[in-house]
Coordinates of C-alpha atoms and ligand atoms in Angstrom, one line a residue:
M650 CA 0.1 -0.2 0.2
N651 CA 2.9 2.7 1.2
Q652 CA 4.8 1.8 -2.0
S653 CA 1.1 3.4 -4.4
A654 CA 0.7 6.0 -1.3
Q655 CA 1.6 8.6 -4.6
P656 CA 0.4 7.5 -7.7
E657 CA 0.6 10.5 -8.8
A658 CA 3.2 11.8 -8.3
A659 CA 5.8 11.4 -11.7
A660 CA 9.5 9.4 -10.2
P661 CA 12.5 11.2 -10.2
R662 CA 14.7 11.5 -13.2
V663 CA 19.0 10.7 -13.0
F664 CA 21.5 10.7 -15.4
I665 CA 24.3 9.4 -15.5
E666 CA 27.6 10.6 -16.8
T667 CA 30.9 8.6 -17.0
Y668 CA 34.5 9.0 -17.0
G669 CA 37.4 6.8 -16.6
C670 CA 37.5 2.9 -17.5
Q671 CA 34.8 0.1 -18.0
M672 CA 34.9 -0.8 -14.5
N673 CA 33.2 2.3 -14.4
V674 CA 31.1 2.0 -17.4
A675 CA 30.1 -0.7 -15.7
D676 CA 29.3 0.4 -12.0
S677 CA 27.2 3.0 -13.9
E678 CA 25.4 -0.3 -15.4
L679 CA 24.9 -1.1 -11.9
I680 CA 24.0 1.8 -10.3
G681 CA 21.4 2.6 -12.9
A682 CA 19.5 -1.0 -11.5
V683 CA 20.2 -0.4 -7.6
L684 CA 18.2 3.7 -8.5
R685 CA 15.6 1.8 -11.5
R686 CA 14.9 -0.6 -8.3
A687 CA 15.0 2.4 -5.8
G688 CA 11.9 4.0 -8.2
Y689 CA 13.5 6.8 -10.4
A690 CA 14.1 6.5 -13.9
A691 CA 15.8 7.1 -16.5
A692 CA 16.7 11.1 -17.8
V693 CA 17.1 11.7 -21.8
S694 CA 20.0 14.5 -20.7
P695 CA 21.4 16.5 -17.3
E696 CA 18.7 19.5 -18.2
E697 CA 15.6 16.8 -17.3
A698 CA 17.4 15.1 -14.6
D699 CA 16.1 15.4 -11.6
V700 CA 19.5 13.8 -9.8
I701 CA 22.6 14.3 -12.1
L702 CA 25.3 11.4 -11.4
L703 CA 28.7 11.6 -12.1
N704 CA 31.1 9.2 -11.8
T705 CA 34.6 9.5 -11.9
C706 CA 38.3 8.2 -12.7
A707 CA 41.1 9.3 -10.6
I708 CA 43.7 7.3 -12.4
R709 CA 45.8 10.2 -13.9
E710 CA 45.9 13.8 -13.1
H711 CA 43.4 15.4 -16.7
A712 CA 41.1 12.8 -15.6
G713 CA 40.0 14.8 -12.6
D714 CA 40.7 18.1 -14.5
R715 CA 37.7 17.0 -16.6
V716 CA 35.9 16.4 -13.6
L717 CA 36.7 18.9 -12.0
G718 CA 34.9 21.1 -15.4
R719 CA 31.9 19.8 -16.5
L720 CA 30.9 19.9 -11.9
G721 CA 31.8 24.1 -13.1
D722 CA 29.0 23.6 -15.8
L723 CA 26.9 21.7 -14.1
A724 CA 26.3 24.2 -11.0
R725 CA 25.4 26.8 -13.1
L726 CA 22.0 24.5 -14.0
K727 CA 21.7 24.1 -9.9
H728 CA 22.2 27.5 -9.7
A729 CA 19.0 28.2 -11.7
R730 CA 17.5 24.5 -10.4
P731 CA 19.0 24.3 -6.8
E732 CA 16.3 21.5 -6.1
L733 CA 18.1 19.5 -8.6
R734 CA 20.9 17.1 -6.4
L735 CA 24.2 16.7 -7.9
G736 CA 26.3 14.0 -7.4
L737 CA 29.7 12.1 -7.7
L738 CA 30.7 8.9 -7.7
G739 CA 33.6 6.7 -7.8
C740 CA 36.9 6.9 -8.3
M741 CA 37.5 10.8 -7.7
A742 CA 35.1 10.5 -5.1
Q743 CA 37.3 7.5 -3.2
H744 CA 40.5 9.5 -4.3
N745 CA 39.9 13.6 -3.1
R746 CA 37.4 13.5 -1.9
A747 CA 38.3 16.4 0.8
A748 CA 40.0 18.3 -2.0
L749 CA 36.2 18.1 -3.5
V750 CA 33.9 18.7 -0.6
E751 CA 36.2 22.0 -0.7
K752 CA 36.7 23.1 -4.4
A753 CA 32.8 22.0 -5.0
P754 CA 30.5 22.6 -1.6
W755 CA 27.4 22.7 -3.9
L756 CA 27.5 18.3 -3.9
D757 CA 25.2 16.9 -2.3
L758 CA 26.7 13.5 -2.5
I759 CA 30.3 12.2 -2.7
A760 CA 30.3 8.5 -2.6
G761 CA 32.9 4.9 -3.8
P762 CA 32.7 2.3 -5.0
D763 CA 31.8 0.1 -2.7
S764 CA 28.8 2.6 -1.8
Y765 CA 26.1 2.4 -4.6
R766 CA 23.1 -0.2 -2.6
R767 CA 23.3 2.7 0.2
L768 CA 22.4 5.5 -3.2
P769 CA 18.9 4.9 -3.3
E770 CA 19.7 5.8 1.0
L771 CA 21.6 8.7 1.1
L772 CA 20.2 10.3 -2.5
G773 CA 17.2 10.7 0.1
R774 CA 19.1 11.9 3.2
A775 CA 20.7 14.1 0.6
R776 CA 17.8 16.1 0.1
F777 CA 18.3 17.3 3.4
D778 CA 22.3 18.1 3.9
P779 CA 25.0 16.9 1.5
A780 CA 25.9 12.9 2.1
V781 CA 29.4 11.7 1.9
D782 CA 30.1 7.7 1.7
V783 CA 33.1 6.0 0.6
R784 CA 33.7 3.0 3.2
L785 CA 35.5 0.6 1.4
D786 CA 34.3 -3.5 2.2
R787 CA 36.6 -5.8 0.9
A788 CA 33.4 -8.2 0.7
E789 CA 31.1 -6.5 -1.7
T790 CA 30.6 -7.9 -5.0
Y791 CA 27.0 -6.6 -5.9
A792 CA 26.4 -10.4 -6.6
D793 CA 23.2 -9.8 -5.5
I794 CA 22.3 -7.0 -8.6
A795 CA 21.9 -7.3 -12.1
P796 CA 23.1 -4.2 -14.0
E797 CA 21.1 -2.7 -16.2
H798 CA 22.6 -3.0 -19.7
E799 CA 22.8 -0.5 -22.3
G800 CA 22.0 -2.3 -24.8
G801 CA 24.0 -3.5 -28.6
V802 CA 25.6 -6.2 -28.9
R803 CA 28.5 -6.4 -26.4
A804 CA 28.4 -6.3 -23.2
F805 CA 30.6 -5.1 -19.6
V806 CA 30.7 -7.8 -17.2
T807 CA 32.7 -7.9 -13.5
A808 CA 34.7 -10.1 -13.0
M809 CA 36.4 -9.2 -10.2
R810 CA 37.0 -5.7 -8.3
G811 CA 39.4 -4.1 -6.1
C812 CA 43.6 -4.4 -6.5
D813 CA 46.0 -6.2 -4.6
R814 CA 49.1 -5.2 -6.8
F815 CA 49.9 -1.4 -5.8
C816 CA 52.3 -1.0 -8.9
A817 CA 53.9 2.3 -7.5
F818 CA 52.3 4.7 -9.5
C819 CA 48.5 3.4 -9.6
V820 CA 45.9 4.4 -7.8
V821 CA 43.5 1.6 -7.7
P822 CA 44.2 0.4 -4.6
Y823 CA 43.3 3.2 -3.3
V824 CA 40.6 4.4 -4.8
R825 CA 38.8 1.0 -5.3
G826 CA 40.2 -1.0 -2.7
R827 CA 41.2 -4.7 -2.6
E828 CA 40.9 -7.9 -4.1
R829 CA 38.0 -9.4 -4.5
S830 CA 35.8 -11.8 -7.6
V831 CA 32.4 -11.6 -7.9
P832 CA 30.7 -15.1 -7.3
P833 CA 31.0 -17.4 -10.5
E834 CA 27.1 -18.6 -10.6
A835 CA 26.1 -14.3 -9.9
I836 CA 28.1 -14.0 -13.5
V837 CA 27.0 -16.5 -15.5
A838 CA 23.3 -16.0 -14.6
D839 CA 24.1 -12.9 -15.4
I840 CA 25.9 -13.3 -19.1
R841 CA 22.9 -16.1 -20.1
G842 CA 20.5 -13.4 -19.3
L843 CA 22.0 -11.1 -21.6
A844 CA 22.5 -13.6 -24.1
A845 CA 19.1 -14.4 -23.9
R846 CA 19.2 -10.5 -24.7
G847 CA 20.8 -10.7 -27.7
V848 CA 24.1 -9.5 -26.5
K849 CA 27.0 -11.9 -28.6
E850 CA 30.2 -10.7 -26.8
V851 CA 30.9 -9.8 -23.2
V852 CA 34.1 -8.8 -21.5
L853 CA 35.1 -9.9 -18.9
L854 CA 36.5 -7.6 -15.9
G855 CA 38.5 -6.3 -13.5
Q856 CA 42.0 -4.8 -13.0
T857 CA 43.9 -8.1 -12.5
V858 CA 41.4 -10.1 -14.2
N859 CA 42.8 -13.2 -14.9
A860 CA 44.0 -13.0 -10.7
Y861 CA 39.7 -14.2 -10.9
R862 CA 40.0 -16.5 -8.0
R863 CA 35.8 -17.8 -5.5
G864 CA 37.2 -21.4 -5.0
E865 CA 38.3 -23.7 -6.7
T866 CA 37.3 -21.7 -10.0
D867 CA 40.4 -20.3 -10.9
F868 CA 39.9 -17.8 -14.5
G869 CA 41.1 -20.2 -17.1
R870 CA 37.8 -22.4 -15.0
L871 CA 35.8 -19.0 -15.5
L872 CA 36.7 -18.5 -19.4
R873 CA 35.1 -21.9 -19.5
L874 CA 32.2 -21.5 -17.8
V875 CA 31.2 -18.1 -19.2
A876 CA 31.6 -20.4 -22.9
A877 CA 29.1 -22.6 -21.6
V878 CA 26.6 -20.9 -22.0
D879 CA 23.8 -20.6 -25.4
G880 CA 23.7 -18.6 -28.0
L881 CA 26.9 -15.5 -26.5
E882 CA 29.5 -16.0 -29.5
R883 CA 32.7 -14.2 -27.7
I884 CA 34.1 -13.8 -24.8
R885 CA 37.0 -11.0 -24.7
F886 CA 38.9 -9.9 -20.4
T887 CA 40.8 -7.5 -20.0
S888 CA 42.8 -6.4 -18.2
P889 CA 45.7 -9.2 -17.9
H890 CA 48.6 -8.8 -15.1
P891 CA 51.4 -10.8 -16.5
C892 CA 52.6 -12.3 -13.1
D893 CA 48.6 -13.8 -12.8
M894 CA 49.1 -15.7 -16.6
S895 CA 49.4 -18.7 -15.9
D896 CA 48.8 -21.6 -17.7
S897 CA 44.7 -22.7 -17.4
V898 CA 44.5 -18.5 -18.6
I899 CA 46.8 -19.8 -21.7
E900 CA 45.0 -23.3 -22.1
A901 CA 42.0 -21.8 -22.1
M902 CA 42.7 -19.2 -24.7
A903 CA 44.1 -21.6 -27.0
T904 CA 41.2 -24.8 -26.8
E905 CA 37.7 -23.0 -26.1
P906 CA 37.1 -20.8 -29.3
K907 CA 34.8 -18.4 -27.8
V908 CA 37.5 -17.6 -26.3
Q909 CA 38.6 -14.7 -29.0
P910 CA 43.1 -14.7 -29.9
W911 CA 43.0 -10.7 -28.1
L912 CA 44.8 -9.7 -25.4
H913 CA 45.4 -6.8 -23.8
L914 CA 48.3 -6.8 -21.5
P915 CA 49.9 -4.3 -19.9
V916 CA 53.8 -3.6 -20.1
Q917 CA 54.2 -0.5 -18.6
S918 CA 57.5 0.0 -19.1
G919 CA 60.8 -1.8 -21.3
S920 CA 63.1 -1.3 -19.0
D921 CA 64.3 -4.0 -15.9
R922 CA 65.1 -0.6 -13.8
V923 CA 61.4 0.9 -14.4
L924 CA 59.8 -1.7 -13.5
A925 CA 61.2 -2.8 -10.7
A926 CA 60.2 0.8 -9.3
M927 CA 57.6 1.0 -10.7
E928 CA 56.6 -2.4 -8.2
R929 CA 55.5 -4.3 -11.6
G930 CA 56.6 -7.4 -10.3
Y931 CA 58.0 -8.4 -13.5
T932 CA 61.4 -8.1 -15.4
V933 CA 61.6 -8.0 -19.6
E934 CA 62.9 -10.8 -20.0
E935 CA 60.0 -12.5 -18.5
Y936 CA 57.8 -10.3 -20.0
L937 CA 58.5 -11.5 -23.7
G938 CA 58.8 -14.7 -22.1
L939 CA 55.3 -14.2 -22.0
V940 CA 54.6 -13.0 -25.3
E941 CA 56.3 -16.1 -26.7
R942 CA 54.8 -18.6 -24.6
L943 CA 50.7 -16.6 -25.9
R944 CA 52.2 -16.4 -29.4
A945 CA 53.2 -20.4 -29.6
A946 CA 49.8 -21.0 -28.3
I947 CA 47.8 -18.2 -29.8
P948 CA 48.9 -18.1 -33.3
A949 CA 46.4 -15.6 -34.2
L950 CA 46.9 -12.7 -31.3
A951 CA 46.8 -10.0 -31.4
L952 CA 48.6 -7.8 -28.5
S953 CA 47.9 -4.4 -27.2
T954 CA 49.6 -3.2 -24.5
D955 CA 49.4 -0.1 -21.7
I956 CA 53.5 2.4 -21.9
I957 CA 54.1 4.8 -18.9
V958 CA 56.6 7.0 -20.5
G959 CA 58.5 9.4 -17.9
F960 CA 58.2 7.7 -14.6
H961 CA 60.4 9.1 -10.8
G962 CA 63.6 8.2 -12.5
E963 CA 63.3 7.2 -16.5
E964 CA 66.4 8.1 -18.3
E965 CA 66.6 9.3 -21.4
S966 CA 68.7 5.8 -22.0
D967 CA 65.4 3.6 -20.0
F968 CA 62.6 4.9 -22.7
R969 CA 65.3 4.4 -24.8
A970 CA 64.5 0.0 -24.0
T971 CA 60.7 0.3 -23.9
L972 CA 60.5 1.0 -28.0
E973 CA 63.2 -1.2 -28.6
L974 CA 60.6 -3.6 -26.8
M975 CA 57.9 -1.8 -29.1
A976 CA 59.5 -2.4 -31.4
A977 CA 60.7 -6.1 -30.7
L978 CA 56.6 -7.1 -29.8
R979 CA 54.6 -5.6 -32.7
Y980 CA 52.2 -4.8 -30.3
D981 CA 49.1 -4.3 -32.8
S982 CA 47.9 -1.2 -30.5
A983 CA 49.2 0.5 -27.2
F984 CA 47.7 3.6 -25.0
S985 CA 50.7 5.3 -23.6
F986 CA 50.4 7.9 -21.0
K987 CA 52.4 9.9 -19.2
Y988 CA 54.1 9.7 -15.3
S989 CA 51.1 11.5 -13.2
P990 CA 52.2 11.6 -9.8
R991 CA 48.8 10.4 -7.8
E992 CA 48.8 11.2 -3.9
H993 CA 48.6 8.6 -1.5
T994 CA 51.2 6.4 -4.1
R995 CA 53.9 5.3 -3.3
A996 CA 55.9 6.4 -6.0
F997 CA 54.1 10.0 -5.2
K998 CA 56.2 9.9 -2.1
L999 CA 59.4 10.0 -5.0
G1000 CA 58.3 13.1 -7.2
D1001 CA 58.9 13.8 -10.6
T1002 CA 62.3 13.7 -11.6
V1003 CA 60.8 14.0 -15.9
S1004 CA 60.3 18.2 -16.9
E1005 CA 56.6 18.1 -18.2
E1006 CA 58.4 18.9 -22.3
D1007 CA 60.3 15.0 -22.6
K1008 CA 57.7 14.0 -21.2
G1009 CA 55.6 15.2 -24.8
R1010 CA 58.3 14.7 -26.3
R1011 CA 59.1 11.0 -25.4
L1012 CA 54.6 10.0 -25.6
A1013 CA 54.9 11.9 -28.7
E1014 CA 58.0 9.4 -30.2
V1015 CA 55.6 6.2 -28.7
I1016 CA 52.8 7.4 -30.3
A1017 CA 54.3 7.7 -34.1
R1018 CA 56.7 4.5 -33.6
Q1019 CA 53.1 2.7 -32.4
E1020 CA 51.0 4.5 -35.5
R1021 CA 53.8 3.2 -37.6
I1022 CA 54.1 -0.5 -36.5
S1023 CA 50.3 -1.0 -36.2
L1024 CA 49.9 0.8 -39.7
E1025 CA 52.7 -2.1 -41.5
R1026 CA 50.8 -4.6 -39.1
N1027 CA 47.3 -3.7 -40.4
R1028 CA 48.9 -3.9 -44.3
G1029 CA 50.1 -7.0 -43.5
L1030 CA 46.8 -8.2 -43.3
M1031 CA 45.4 -7.2 -47.4
G1032 CA 43.5 -9.8 -48.5
E1033 CA 43.1 -12.1 -46.0
R1034 CA 39.8 -13.1 -44.4
F1035 CA 38.3 -12.5 -41.3
A1036 CA 34.1 -13.0 -39.6
V1037 CA 33.3 -10.2 -38.0
L1038 CA 30.9 -9.1 -34.8
V1039 CA 28.3 -6.4 -36.4
E1040 CA 27.7 -4.4 -34.3
G1041 CA 25.8 -1.2 -36.2
P1042 CA 26.5 1.7 -39.1
A1043 CA 30.4 2.7 -39.6
R1044 CA 31.1 5.4 -38.1
R1045 CA 31.7 7.3 -40.6
G1046 CA 28.1 6.3 -42.5
N1047 CA 27.9 6.3 -45.8
G1048 CA 26.1 2.7 -46.2
M1049 CA 28.6 1.5 -44.5
L1050 CA 28.7 -0.6 -41.1
A1051 CA 31.6 -1.7 -39.0
G1052 CA 31.9 -4.3 -36.2
K1053 CA 35.5 -6.3 -35.1
T1054 CA 37.6 -9.3 -35.0
P1055 CA 38.6 -11.6 -33.3
Q1056 CA 41.6 -10.1 -32.9
F1057 CA 39.3 -6.7 -32.0
K1058 CA 39.9 -4.7 -35.4
T1059 CA 37.1 -1.8 -36.5
A1060 CA 36.2 -4.1 -39.7
V1061 CA 34.2 -1.5 -41.8
F1062 CA 32.9 -3.3 -45.5
G1063 CA 29.7 -2.3 -47.6
A1064 CA 26.7 -4.5 -47.2
A1065 CA 23.5 -5.1 -47.8
D1066 CA 20.6 -3.8 -45.4
S1067 CA 19.2 -7.4 -44.3
I1068 CA 22.9 -7.7 -42.3
K1069 CA 21.5 -6.6 -38.9
P1070 CA 24.1 -5.8 -35.3
G1071 CA 24.9 -9.7 -33.9
A1072 CA 24.7 -11.2 -36.7
I1073 CA 29.0 -12.5 -38.3
V1074 CA 30.1 -11.8 -41.4
T1075 CA 33.1 -13.2 -43.1
V1076 CA 35.1 -10.1 -45.0
R1077 CA 37.9 -10.1 -46.8
V1078 CA 40.5 -6.9 -46.0
Q1079 CA 40.8 -4.7 -49.1
S1080 CA 43.2 -1.2 -47.3
A1081 CA 43.6 -0.7 -44.0
T1082 CA 44.9 2.1 -41.7
A1083 CA 46.5 2.7 -38.4
H1084 CA 43.0 1.4 -36.5
T1085 CA 40.7 0.3 -39.5
L1086 CA 40.0 -2.5 -42.2
H1087 CA 38.9 -1.6 -44.6
C1088 CA 37.0 -4.9 -46.6
A1089 CA 34.5 -6.3 -48.7
L1090 CA 32.2 -8.8 -47.9
V1091 CA 33.1 -12.8 -48.8
Ligands
SAH92 N1 45.1 -3.0 -13.7 C1 46.0 -2.7 -15.4 C2 45.7 -1.5 -15.5 C3 44.8 0.1 -14.8 S1 44.6 1.6 -15.3 C4 47.3 -3.4 -15.3 O1 47.9 -3.1 -13.9 O2 47.8 -3.6 -16.7 C5 45.4 2.3 -16.8 C6 46.8 1.8 -17.3 O3 46.3 3.2 -16.7 C7 47.7 2.0 -17.1 O4 47.6 0.3 -17.5 C8 48.9 2.4 -16.8 O5 49.8 2.6 -18.4 C9 47.8 3.4 -16.7 N2 48.2 4.6 -15.5 C10 48.2 4.1 -14.4 N3 48.6 4.6 -13.1 C11 49.0 6.2 -14.1 C12 49.8 7.2 -13.3 N4 49.9 8.2 -12.9 N5 50.0 8.0 -14.4 C13 49.7 7.6 -16.5 N6 49.2 6.4 -16.8 C14 49.0 5.6 -15.3
SF4_93 FE1 46.9 -0.5 -11.0 FE2 48.6 -1.5 -11.3 FE3 46.8 -2.8 -9.8 FE4 47.0 -2.4 -12.2 S1 48.0 -4.2 -10.9 S2 45.4 -1.1 -10.6 S3 48.9 -0.6 -12.4 S4 47.8 -1.5 -8.8
F3S94 FE1 40.0 5.4 -13.6 FE2 38.5 3.9 -11.5 FE3 38.8 2.8 -14.0 S1 40.6 5.2 -11.2 S2 40.6 3.7 -14.7 S3 37.7 4.8 -13.4 S4 39.6 1.6 -12.3

């Protein structure tokens, strides 16, 4: 009876803006589900929302600056409509809550990644007073909440939360808390539901996703459990840590056809000295050995990576070693970043030794080197055939469709209207840029 007490009152509408990595994308879908259960509706724009939530990232200073800028815009909205409630969620909420309260005193709500279950209650309180909840909870996996999937042929599914590695540069363990794995039954149930709604590909997520373990189920076993879901065609995962790349995982990749030949394997640096300072837990030789084993087991494998330039103490010779590693491994693609010292991390106290100018030059060099390698690699695929999972119209339009090859490369091709998103079609590569394969249907 209570629930229908005010049938005439429209449900409050929430708009969620997501920054940062795929974990945040998945978390925003989880937040959507939590709020929907509590009677909130989705708003299509910030202008028509009663509540605006920013799900934020703290990985580099730039990520935080973007959010602060956006908060400034939203403050103007709130000024015009004082009843609008503004909340800041995610990694930045956890990282700089004190600074945030000072810089953005108009915030109604600050909640960290382990507080989303309590959002309805916090929003209720925020109606009267600002509410802050940044308790980290080493057991929270949200296993009982099925996230709202945005639609589309691919879905991101959280397999593991938090991180225990504490790389010297990284803020993630401080903002996301201790590592914990979602029960396999919950993951499989979620994916069954997604497959029933037409999702063809899932990407299992975790900061060290291949360290997944829950009881007897390690990550290799989880991959096989997920592969058994009917209707699901493709499985990927990100990001694996080189130290957790066990035989069980490699074997599942090599033998389970649904697990795609694609691996994002962050290396960070090609210098042993820098890797040690970063506390990454492997040497260049160990990493090279791992890639050799992977490529032997999975011949079609495409490899991508993350690289940080200008970490504390990185000399020109260390940087050259990173370029050499890139030349030796010839990654299919790479994301590269200038080192950004983060408060709370071990490296923060060490300081920033590489000038902004040198960081910029090193970054440009890494990007140029990778562009060249990506282009050469993609051109080398000319004439080859690939099975492409169709996603929808190509970004450039003109009647073309786009999708991904098993190696997670974007393929664009002209196609008949009868081909719908979710279909898997065979294409042949006709020309290539560093980022796109231009193909023809076979
Ligand atoms: N868990 C993943 C990385 C997640 S963060 C792993 O261990 O591989 C994504 C990427 O951001 C990292 O791989 C790293 O390259 C970059 N990154 C993290 N902290 C950074 C910092 N303080 N400055 C610059 N780049 C950083
Ligand atoms: Fe950060 Fe290292 Fe954990 Fe990756 S493994 S999230 S880089 S601490
Ligand atoms: Fe950023 Fe948090 Fe992801 S810090 S990269 S959103 S885990």
